[in-house]
Amino acid sequence: MILKVNGLEFTYHERPVLKNIGFELKKGQIMAVLGVNGAGKTTLLKCLNRILRLRMGTVFLDEENVKDMSRNHIAKHFAYVPQKYEEEPLTVFDAILLGRRPYIKWEATSHDLRIVEAILYRLDIEYLALRPTNQLSGGEMQKVIIARALAQEPEVLLLDEPTSNLDLKNQLQVMQLVTKAVREHNMAAIVSMHDINLAFRFVDHFLMLREGRVHLLAPREEVTAQDIEKVYGVKVILGDVDQYKIVIPVNENSEGAL
Amino acid sequence: MSHLEKPTSADHSEALKNRDTSISDLYQESIRKKIFLFGVLFLFLLVLIVYAIAVGYYDMSLPGIIKTLLGFGDGSGNIVIWNIRMPRIVAAIVTGCALGLSGVAMQSLLRNPLASPFTLGVSHGAAFGAAFSIVFLGAGMTAGSTIRMTGVEGLMLKNVYMVTLCAFLGAMIATAVILLLARLKKMSPESIILAGVAMSSLFTSGTILIQYFASEVEIASVVFWTFGDVTRSSWPEIGLLTMVTFAVIVYFVFVRWDLNAVSAGEDTARSLGLDVDRFRLYGMLLAALAASLATALHGVIAFLGLLAPHIGRRLIGADHRFLIPYSCLIGALLLLLADTAGRLIVGSGTLPVGVLTSFMGAPLFLYLLIRGLKR
């Protein structure tokens, strides 16, 4: 499986949001999409599985043009985890079972139920199965939403800032869960993120957006302090602690910095 | 990708094997509970039906009722049951179904817990359309041919299809405005309801204005529209309402997974393969259809479409696989209960059932507002 994006453009109310975006992603790879608020991260994710209508450019999954796929067909190949969710309180089991919607003809089969059950165990949330989703903590809910995406059995997982509202432990757990799922299911994942340190820790490929354009598309090792400064407008130094690469903003007496 | 089926760590599958019941079993047990509770409520409805047949001016014994229902009744028993009480009971049940269904569909499609045909002004639009057709398009009322107890109840629609069509068109105006506002402006749930309030008062004023052009007989019926009443229809009309309601129920049962998807959010629904805009349009049209026909025949019945789904959610949660049948059943139960109570409280049998549903629904509406619409 290979995802190829070419010349993707998106305009929102006459205002160009994405300009000439292109990249490739193979299965087993995770790509982080980084950029300031409003850089177009969410828009990019939503264009890939046609939550937003694509105006210009192409998205190919292997030989198939996403533009020509039916919505249901797309839902079997792409799963999307939104940044915000305000859901009606289903039980956790039902909420994950909803991920089987693209496959369900009339009613969920025992096969569907088994898949949901397996995912519950895999994400260690089986104890939540019959709890209503409005009684979950933020971290638990995020896992349920990811579990639903996994129930779609996608080839490409799109996650919009999955760690933004979580505490440190849950951030690590969710990212571990995503990397593990990608590895085991041989999927590809695109994750929009704000936390560069978290991205450095878990993600191999970086796509940095600046004013709707690709500023940098490179493996983690090639990201420099200058790139981060360009994209975020903040002076930083890159350091190494243990085996982890970390980013530290440095104080500067100009207005633009901290 | 069947690899999802096998749990990753060995101890998990081990744990699953060692347990008496798997999660799927527990889950299916919870489903069976929901079905069982539905059966209990259905039984309660049956009991209520028998009770509603039995009580009233003309008291009937249980054996007498059974005899009459089976077709062996005497003359007066036949008339009381088949011409007076049964039409009213069936009308209450079907109208309650239609409104409960319409309410649950609108709440899900608009992702708005305050939505219902009444709170969005759809019912008022339908009432306006019906009144318009009666007074201006000659679909009016004549003194009924069936034997009824009081004069006002003896009114019948001359052209039920014309009234239905106009009611539907009136309901459509309100629905179209709501859909446009929801789509163009991304308004908050509360603002949508305010728009509904504006439209209900506009349509109500229109309905009152129409009365100035109406004859006495017509006025009598139009006035009753402001508070719904299930005593005005006869078998053919009830038959039409039943067929339409049933068809709409079938549609929403078919798309129950889509309703769950929409309730989870627009983006989520799209990424689950649903064409949200088209679904919302069709769904709202059909929900408005059921509500508008019920309103054309029985007037504006306040809050029932809001009440039934919320009671359903309290009982079994927000899964539309169950919430749809539950909302229908609870709507039917509530309306029959309210109508029967109204019949007993006021001896003459003319307390419009809409008054009672208002008393039940308005406090809930306020409660939902105070609670702050948290899902």
XYZ file of C-alpha atoms in Angstrom:
633
model
C 0.000 0.000 0.000
C 1.171 3.446 -0.809
C -0.552 6.792 -0.386
C 0.361 9.425 -2.957
C -0.759 13.018 -2.607
C -0.089 15.443 -5.400
C -0.719 19.146 -5.952
C -3.396 19.291 -3.278
C -5.035 22.694 -2.871
C -7.866 23.838 -0.660
C -9.588 27.182 -0.476
C -11.919 28.173 2.297
C -14.157 31.163 1.595
C -11.782 32.496 -1.061
C -8.890 32.176 1.362
C -6.322 29.630 0.251
C -5.610 27.232 3.109
C -3.508 24.579 1.392
C -1.224 25.219 -1.544
C 0.383 22.543 -3.662
C 0.750 19.852 -1.011
C 2.403 16.637 -2.087
C 3.874 13.641 -0.293
C 4.049 9.870 -0.282
C 3.511 7.486 2.547
C 4.115 3.751 2.634
C 2.521 1.234 4.909
C 4.128 0.930 8.300
C 5.084 4.599 8.239
C 3.863 7.358 10.511
C 4.005 10.973 9.460
C 3.598 13.934 11.787
C 1.997 17.070 10.419
C 3.339 20.088 12.259
C 2.622 23.775 11.977
C 1.168 26.711 13.863
C -2.554 27.013 14.566
C -4.324 27.717 11.307
C -1.483 26.362 9.166
C -3.904 23.906 7.583
C -3.141 20.677 9.474
C -6.746 19.711 10.108
C -7.775 20.752 6.606
C -5.086 18.553 5.113
C -6.239 15.493 7.055
C -9.870 16.092 6.126
C -9.048 16.476 2.450
C -7.404 13.063 2.307
C -10.568 11.072 3.037
C -12.877 13.641 1.469
C -14.520 14.937 4.614
C -13.787 18.174 2.786
C -14.278 18.284 -0.944
C -11.049 18.334 -2.838
C -10.850 21.159 -5.359
C -7.437 20.621 -6.878
C -4.898 17.867 -6.704
C -5.076 14.120 -6.385
C -4.989 11.567 -3.613
C -4.134 8.054 -4.738
C -4.284 4.967 -2.563
C -2.257 2.492 -4.577
C -3.827 2.763 -8.013
C -7.176 4.083 -6.806
C -8.086 7.728 -6.999
C -9.878 8.715 -3.798
C -11.972 11.114 -5.837
C -13.591 8.191 -7.657
C -14.197 6.080 -4.560
C -17.619 5.884 -2.901
C -17.826 7.252 0.623
C -18.355 3.815 2.037
C -15.359 2.524 0.149
C -13.219 5.360 1.484
C -14.405 4.521 5.006
C -12.983 1.025 4.598
C -9.562 2.418 3.733
C -9.271 5.628 5.729
C -10.235 6.159 9.345
C -10.309 9.586 10.891
C -9.999 10.556 14.534
C -11.291 14.095 15.006
C -9.768 16.594 17.339
C -13.020 17.368 19.068
C -15.862 15.023 19.708
C -19.233 15.701 21.229
C -20.974 12.421 21.051
C -24.210 11.105 22.317
C -23.623 8.676 25.145
C -23.441 5.198 23.648
C -21.818 2.401 25.563
C -18.127 2.041 24.762
C -18.874 -1.200 22.948
C -21.507 0.448 20.755
C -19.298 3.470 20.149
C -16.551 1.209 18.799
C -19.037 -0.980 16.946
C -20.041 2.155 15.040
C -16.670 1.842 13.312
C -18.094 -1.237 11.600
C -20.782 0.869 9.895
C -19.115 0.745 6.463
C -19.282 -3.058 6.597
C -22.659 -3.570 8.250
C -25.441 -4.364 5.839
C -28.402 -4.840 8.142
C -27.121 -5.683 11.609
C -23.745 -6.270 13.222
C -22.610 -9.856 12.740
C -20.763 -11.962 15.287
C -17.661 -11.202 13.208
C -18.174 -7.491 13.870
C -18.658 -8.138 17.574
C -15.485 -10.239 17.713
C -13.476 -7.477 16.079
C -14.723 -4.946 18.601
C -13.969 -7.318 21.440
C -10.448 -7.928 20.183
C -9.777 -4.213 19.920
C -11.084 -3.624 23.434
C -8.533 -6.108 24.750
C -5.777 -4.831 22.546
C -6.154 -1.277 23.853
C -6.625 -2.524 27.430
C -10.019 -0.913 27.744
C -12.077 -4.081 27.959
C -13.168 -3.118 31.476
C -14.935 -0.095 29.977
C -16.965 -2.096 27.465
C -20.425 -1.462 28.854
C -19.833 1.986 30.308
C -21.553 4.973 28.674
C -19.069 7.208 26.901
C -20.139 10.290 28.840
C -18.668 8.749 31.985
C -15.167 8.400 30.565
C -12.083 10.478 31.269
C -10.433 12.359 28.417
C -7.752 9.709 27.977
C -10.242 6.854 27.987
C -12.458 8.620 25.472
C -9.517 9.251 23.150
C -8.719 5.550 23.221
C -12.340 4.698 22.435
C -12.311 7.004 19.427
C -9.069 5.453 18.212
C -10.555 2.019 18.837
C -13.475 2.962 16.602
C -11.063 4.011 13.884
C -9.260 0.666 14.192
C -12.597 -1.144 13.923
C -12.889 0.339 10.433
C -9.860 -1.829 9.539
C -8.330 1.041 7.617
C -5.093 1.176 5.707
C -4.561 4.805 6.519
C -5.200 6.252 9.958
C -5.742 10.013 10.155
C -5.420 11.472 13.628
C -6.080 15.119 14.355
C -4.119 16.215 17.422
C -4.846 13.025 19.339
C -2.733 14.072 22.311
C -3.665 17.716 22.727
C -6.124 17.322 25.582
C -4.324 14.601 27.455
C -2.035 14.427 30.452
C 1.554 13.256 30.066
C 0.872 9.612 30.757
C -2.091 9.453 28.405
C -0.137 11.297 25.695
C 2.518 8.593 25.829
C -0.040 5.799 25.960
C -1.988 7.097 23.001
C 1.119 7.583 20.872
C 2.401 4.138 21.829
C -0.946 2.701 20.905
C -0.876 4.414 17.528
C 2.660 3.311 16.680
C 1.896 -0.219 17.800
C -1.291 -0.370 15.747
C 0.502 0.936 12.673
C 3.240 -1.635 13.050
C 1.000 -4.599 13.747
C -1.681 -3.873 11.161
C 0.726 -2.641 8.563
C -1.167 0.609 8.222
C 0.077 4.088 7.562
C -0.782 6.944 9.899
C -0.805 10.693 9.571
C -0.892 12.528 12.874
C -1.259 16.250 13.262
C 0.526 17.385 16.394
C 1.548 20.415 18.403
C 4.039 18.770 20.692
C 7.297 18.542 18.733
C 9.021 16.554 21.441
C 6.299 13.944 21.308
C 6.617 13.889 17.532
C 10.387 13.411 17.738
C 9.895 10.570 20.126
C 7.315 8.570 18.201
C 7.258 9.625 14.577
C 9.750 8.965 11.781
C 8.528 11.351 9.098
C 7.808 15.023 9.392
C 5.644 17.240 7.241
C 5.919 20.829 8.359
C 3.331 23.255 7.064
C 3.933 26.949 6.801
C 1.172 29.206 5.544
C -0.471 26.335 3.739
C 2.660 25.143 1.971
C 5.008 22.292 2.661
C 7.978 23.833 4.392
C 9.740 20.580 5.006
C 9.105 16.957 4.197
C 11.848 14.860 5.724
C 12.758 12.039 8.059
C 13.056 12.981 11.707
C 16.872 13.125 11.634
C 16.884 15.892 9.067
C 14.737 18.358 10.973
C 16.865 21.287 12.101
C 16.426 24.055 14.627
C 16.201 26.475 11.717
C 13.200 24.615 10.308
C 11.370 24.806 13.607
C 12.218 28.481 13.927
C 10.914 29.136 10.419
C 7.682 27.266 10.989
C 6.834 28.455 14.482
C 8.627 31.801 14.575
C 10.337 30.813 17.790
C 14.051 30.389 18.297
C 14.914 26.920 19.568
C 17.830 24.678 20.252
C 17.805 20.973 19.624
C 19.245 18.761 22.288
C 19.677 15.140 23.137
C 18.651 13.649 26.456
C 19.279 9.942 26.779
C 18.413 8.753 23.300
C 15.659 11.311 22.780
C 15.881 14.376 20.612
C 14.276 17.348 22.313
C 13.386 20.891 21.403
C 13.909 23.740 23.812
C 12.684 27.249 23.019
C 15.293 29.823 23.947
C 14.705 33.268 25.289
C 15.304 36.102 22.959
C 14.676 39.744 23.636
C 12.626 40.305 20.533
C 8.827 40.538 20.430
C 8.342 37.468 18.285
C 9.982 35.106 20.722
C 8.826 33.965 24.119
C -7.517 -7.615 7.628
C -8.472 -10.383 9.952
C -5.420 -9.820 12.113
C -7.558 -7.553 14.276
C -9.363 -10.569 15.529
C -6.598 -12.048 17.551
C -5.719 -10.167 20.711
C -2.063 -9.207 20.868
C -0.897 -10.407 24.208
C -1.259 -14.037 25.070
C -2.535 -13.429 28.579
C -5.472 -11.491 27.177
C -6.731 -14.302 25.059
C -6.023 -16.545 28.018
C -8.094 -14.316 30.252
C -10.848 -14.417 27.730
C -10.785 -18.197 27.608
C -10.822 -18.582 31.353
C -13.768 -16.342 31.900
C -17.280 -17.697 32.023
C -18.599 -14.952 29.797
C -16.906 -12.968 27.092
C -17.499 -9.296 26.492
C -19.644 -10.130 23.490
C -21.841 -12.245 25.738
C -22.140 -9.477 28.298
C -22.901 -7.067 25.513
C -25.564 -9.286 24.065
C -27.067 -9.666 27.485
C -27.357 -5.884 27.734
C -29.102 -5.931 24.359
C -31.535 -8.570 25.551
C -32.353 -6.377 28.553
C -33.282 -3.536 26.232
C -35.536 -5.811 24.217
C -37.138 -7.149 27.382
C -37.878 -3.657 28.685
C -39.445 -2.851 25.340
C -41.722 -5.842 25.762
C -42.705 -4.668 29.233
C -43.575 -1.212 27.939
C -45.530 -2.746 25.076
C -47.543 -4.832 27.532
C -48.225 -1.700 29.499
C -49.538 -0.075 26.317
C -51.859 -3.028 25.714
C -53.213 -2.781 29.251
C -53.689 0.937 28.785
C -55.590 0.326 25.547
C -57.985 -2.057 27.261
C -58.400 0.405 30.115
C -59.050 3.263 27.691
C -61.695 1.197 25.957
C -63.357 0.327 29.243
C -63.629 3.706 30.935
C -65.877 6.618 30.057
C -69.543 7.588 30.112
C -70.604 4.233 28.893
C -68.939 1.730 31.212
C -68.019 -1.557 29.685
C -67.041 -4.795 31.346
C -63.973 -6.723 30.276
C -65.975 -9.636 28.804
C -68.112 -7.104 26.963
C -65.030 -5.457 25.479
C -63.523 -8.728 24.369
C -66.830 -9.766 22.817
C -67.141 -6.517 20.926
C -63.515 -6.587 19.749
C -64.062 -10.084 18.420
C -67.171 -8.919 16.575
C -69.906 -10.373 18.804
C -70.901 -7.154 20.580
C -74.313 -5.640 20.919
C -75.397 -2.472 19.119
C -74.459 0.232 21.613
C -71.260 -1.552 22.608
C -70.220 -1.705 18.968
C -70.861 1.980 18.460
C -69.050 3.033 21.625
C -66.000 0.923 20.887
C -65.645 1.066 17.130
C -66.939 4.552 16.432
C -65.935 6.489 19.499
C -63.257 4.972 21.645
C -61.179 2.912 19.241
C -60.623 5.662 16.661
C -59.528 7.964 19.430
C -57.221 5.360 20.949
C -55.655 4.386 17.652
C -55.337 8.044 16.682
C -53.523 8.750 19.960
C -51.189 5.782 19.485
C -50.287 6.549 15.882
C -49.953 10.279 16.480
C -47.752 9.618 19.505
C -45.623 7.268 17.386
C -45.294 9.794 14.595
C -44.279 12.626 16.923
C -41.886 10.522 18.992
C -40.254 9.271 15.812
C -40.067 12.715 14.292
C -38.533 14.068 17.500
C -35.834 11.439 17.810
C -34.909 11.812 14.140
C -34.691 15.592 14.336
C -32.637 15.487 17.528
C -30.134 13.182 15.916
C -30.036 14.766 12.463
C -29.557 18.272 13.818
C -27.450 17.079 16.757
C -29.713 19.152 18.933
C -31.279 17.762 22.108
C -33.911 20.494 22.064
C -35.140 19.693 18.572
C -38.631 18.335 17.954
C -41.444 19.143 15.521
C -42.985 21.392 18.151
C -39.880 23.311 19.264
C -38.684 23.863 15.695
C -42.024 25.280 14.563
C -42.598 22.399 12.139
C -45.905 21.499 13.802
C -47.070 25.105 13.641
C -46.153 25.276 9.983
C -48.211 22.151 9.372
C -51.177 23.529 11.310
C -50.980 26.732 9.297
C -50.905 24.816 6.034
C -53.879 22.702 7.070
C -55.907 25.723 8.181
C -55.034 27.486 4.943
C -56.264 24.592 2.814
C -59.500 24.290 4.791
C -60.420 27.935 4.614
C -59.074 28.943 1.211
C -58.785 25.787 -0.849
C -62.130 24.292 0.007
C -60.732 21.236 1.703
C -62.917 22.322 4.590
C -64.934 20.553 7.135
C -68.434 19.256 7.094
C -70.551 17.920 9.880
C -69.427 14.358 10.309
C -71.368 11.378 9.130
C -70.147 9.170 11.913
C -71.987 9.249 15.157
C -70.139 11.392 17.654
C -71.022 12.669 21.063
C -70.467 16.379 20.612
C -70.787 18.821 17.776
C -67.180 19.884 17.374
C -65.955 16.325 17.291
C -68.342 15.552 14.483
C -66.342 17.617 12.026
C -64.720 15.774 9.206
C -62.266 16.796 6.561
C -63.762 16.933 3.096
C -60.482 16.446 1.344
C -57.953 14.808 3.595
C -55.281 14.633 0.894
C -55.430 18.344 0.196
C -55.178 19.118 3.903
C -52.290 16.698 4.272
C -50.438 18.149 1.329
C -50.833 21.709 2.551
C -49.820 20.719 6.082
C -46.727 19.073 4.649
C -45.877 22.172 2.638
C -46.298 24.354 5.718
C -44.062 21.998 7.697
C -41.552 22.081 4.845
C -41.215 25.858 5.059
C -40.254 25.577 8.703
C -37.950 22.626 8.019
C -36.237 24.401 5.150
C -35.527 27.451 7.287
C -34.096 25.268 10.066
C -31.928 23.315 7.638
C -30.626 26.475 5.999
C -29.782 28.055 9.331
C -28.108 24.889 10.564
C -26.052 24.597 7.420
C -25.153 28.142 6.504
C -24.613 29.693 9.865
C -23.495 26.773 12.010
C -25.794 28.096 14.685
C -25.776 26.789 18.224
C -28.600 24.429 19.247
C -30.165 27.183 21.339
C -30.188 29.630 18.447
C -31.867 27.089 16.208
C -34.589 26.707 18.813
C -34.996 30.477 18.963
C -35.495 30.446 15.209
C -38.092 27.736 15.794
C -39.830 29.914 18.355
C -39.912 32.803 15.897
C -41.422 30.589 13.238
C -44.008 29.032 15.544
C -45.309 32.437 16.545
C -45.317 33.558 12.927
C -47.289 30.502 11.826
C -49.620 30.734 14.817
C -50.376 34.350 13.942
C -51.030 33.250 10.383
C -53.403 30.558 11.573
C -55.274 33.063 13.743
C -55.401 35.506 10.854
C -56.968 32.837 8.653
C -59.810 32.508 11.133
C -61.043 35.953 10.134
C -61.822 34.575 6.710
C -63.457 31.428 7.966
C -66.996 30.348 8.560
C -68.181 29.403 12.011
C -67.759 25.698 11.465
C -64.263 26.221 10.162
C -63.300 28.452 13.057
C -64.381 25.820 15.523
C -61.883 23.442 14.043
C -59.068 25.894 13.439
C -59.202 27.076 17.029
C -58.732 23.525 18.168
C -55.526 23.370 16.187
C -53.696 25.561 18.662
C -54.035 22.723 21.128
C -53.858 19.283 19.655
C -56.695 16.872 20.045
C -56.933 13.299 18.843
C -60.702 13.055 18.625
C -61.168 14.690 15.262
C -60.204 11.981 12.837
C -62.158 9.050 11.523
C -60.953 5.660 10.299
C -59.868 6.602 6.750
C -57.767 9.492 8.042
C -56.291 7.384 10.797
C -55.533 4.751 8.182
C -53.593 7.247 6.080
C -51.651 8.502 9.095
C -50.859 4.924 10.101
C -49.516 4.029 6.681
C -47.331 7.122 6.404
C -46.034 6.762 9.947
C -45.264 3.115 9.385
C -43.364 3.896 6.176
C -41.313 6.565 7.942
C -40.587 4.208 10.836
C -39.342 1.621 8.341
C -37.041 4.207 6.767
C -35.524 5.267 10.076
C -35.104 1.678 11.217
C -33.181 1.089 8.003
C -30.846 4.017 8.642
C -30.444 3.486 12.397
C -26.669 3.090 12.052
C -26.519 6.311 10.084
C -28.385 8.117 12.854
C -25.819 6.812 15.326
C -23.058 8.026 13.029
C -24.556 11.502 12.672
C -25.021 11.703 16.436
C -21.295 11.126 16.793
C -20.551 14.272 14.809
C -20.499 15.363 11.192
C -16.849 14.676 10.483
C -17.013 11.312 12.174
C -20.134 10.405 10.208
C -18.455 11.363 6.937
C -15.361 9.388 7.736
C -17.633 6.430 8.492
C -18.870 6.614 4.924
C -22.069 8.632 5.300
C -23.128 11.419 2.963
C -24.225 13.647 5.824
C -25.827 16.498 3.883
C -28.007 14.288 1.756
C -28.971 12.078 4.691
C -29.878 15.107 6.798
C -32.056 16.488 4.011
C -33.961 13.242 3.370
C -34.239 12.465 7.052
C -35.604 15.876 7.935
C -38.085 15.682 5.049
C -39.436 12.358 6.237
C -39.464 13.366 9.898
C -41.377 16.494 8.929
C -43.751 14.410 6.815
C -44.761 12.201 9.727
C -45.127 15.160 12.072
C -47.028 17.278 9.552
C -49.614 14.606 8.804
C -50.146 13.970 12.498
C -50.536 17.709 12.979
C -52.867 18.111 9.994
C -55.250 15.621 11.538
C -54.832 16.268 15.231
C -53.454 19.742 15.686
C -50.311 20.951 17.414
C -49.498 18.563 20.211
C -46.946 20.312 22.336
C -43.622 18.817 23.425
C -44.483 15.177 22.834
C -41.763 14.819 20.193
C -39.267 16.272 22.635
C -40.408 14.251 25.616
C -40.515 10.748 24.153
C -36.886 10.510 22.919
C -35.525 11.934 26.161
C -37.387 9.396 28.248
C -36.101 6.747 25.840
C -32.519 7.932 26.295
C -32.923 7.793 30.046
C -34.117 4.211 29.808
C -31.772 2.650 27.270
C -29.206 5.232 26.131
C -28.643 6.890 22.785
C -28.282 3.860 20.512
C -30.760 4.510 17.715
C -31.197 0.826 17.033
C -33.310 0.938 20.198
C -34.025 4.604 20.596
C -36.198 4.696 17.470
C -38.646 1.956 18.534
C -38.539 3.218 22.106
C -39.367 6.790 21.095
C -42.300 5.561 19.026
C -43.612 3.387 21.815
C -43.121 6.003 24.523
C -44.741 8.646 22.327
C -47.752 6.370 21.834
C -47.919 5.533 25.531
C -47.667 9.146 26.651
C -50.284 10.427 24.257
C -52.751 7.670 25.038
C -52.104 8.192 28.743
C -52.600 11.946 28.418
C -55.715 11.541 26.312
C -57.266 8.994 28.620
C -56.430 11.117 31.658
C -57.876 14.171 29.893
C -61.011 12.207 29.191
C -61.412 11.278 32.834
C -60.501 14.648 34.319
C -62.973 16.566 32.203
C -66.121 14.542 31.906
C -67.226 15.983 28.608
C -64.187 14.513 26.885
C -63.101 17.708 25.198
C -59.949 18.618 27.097
C -57.439 18.779 24.248
C -54.611 16.384 24.850
C -52.109 19.071 23.814
C -52.819 20.888 27.068
C -51.693 17.887 29.084
C -48.592 17.214 26.993
C -47.664 20.863 27.500
C -47.834 20.362 31.226
C -45.556 17.356 30.912
C -43.183 18.753 28.309
C -42.605 22.345 29.323
C -40.860 21.445 32.604
C -38.591 19.013 30.742
C -37.745 21.672 28.203
C -36.796 24.074 30.993
C -34.785 21.363 32.699
C -32.830 20.693 29.507
C -32.105 24.401 29.154
C -30.964 24.725 32.749
C -28.769 21.655 32.514
C -27.005 23.415 29.689
C -27.530 20.930 26.860
C -24.658 18.759 27.954
C -24.708 15.542 26.091
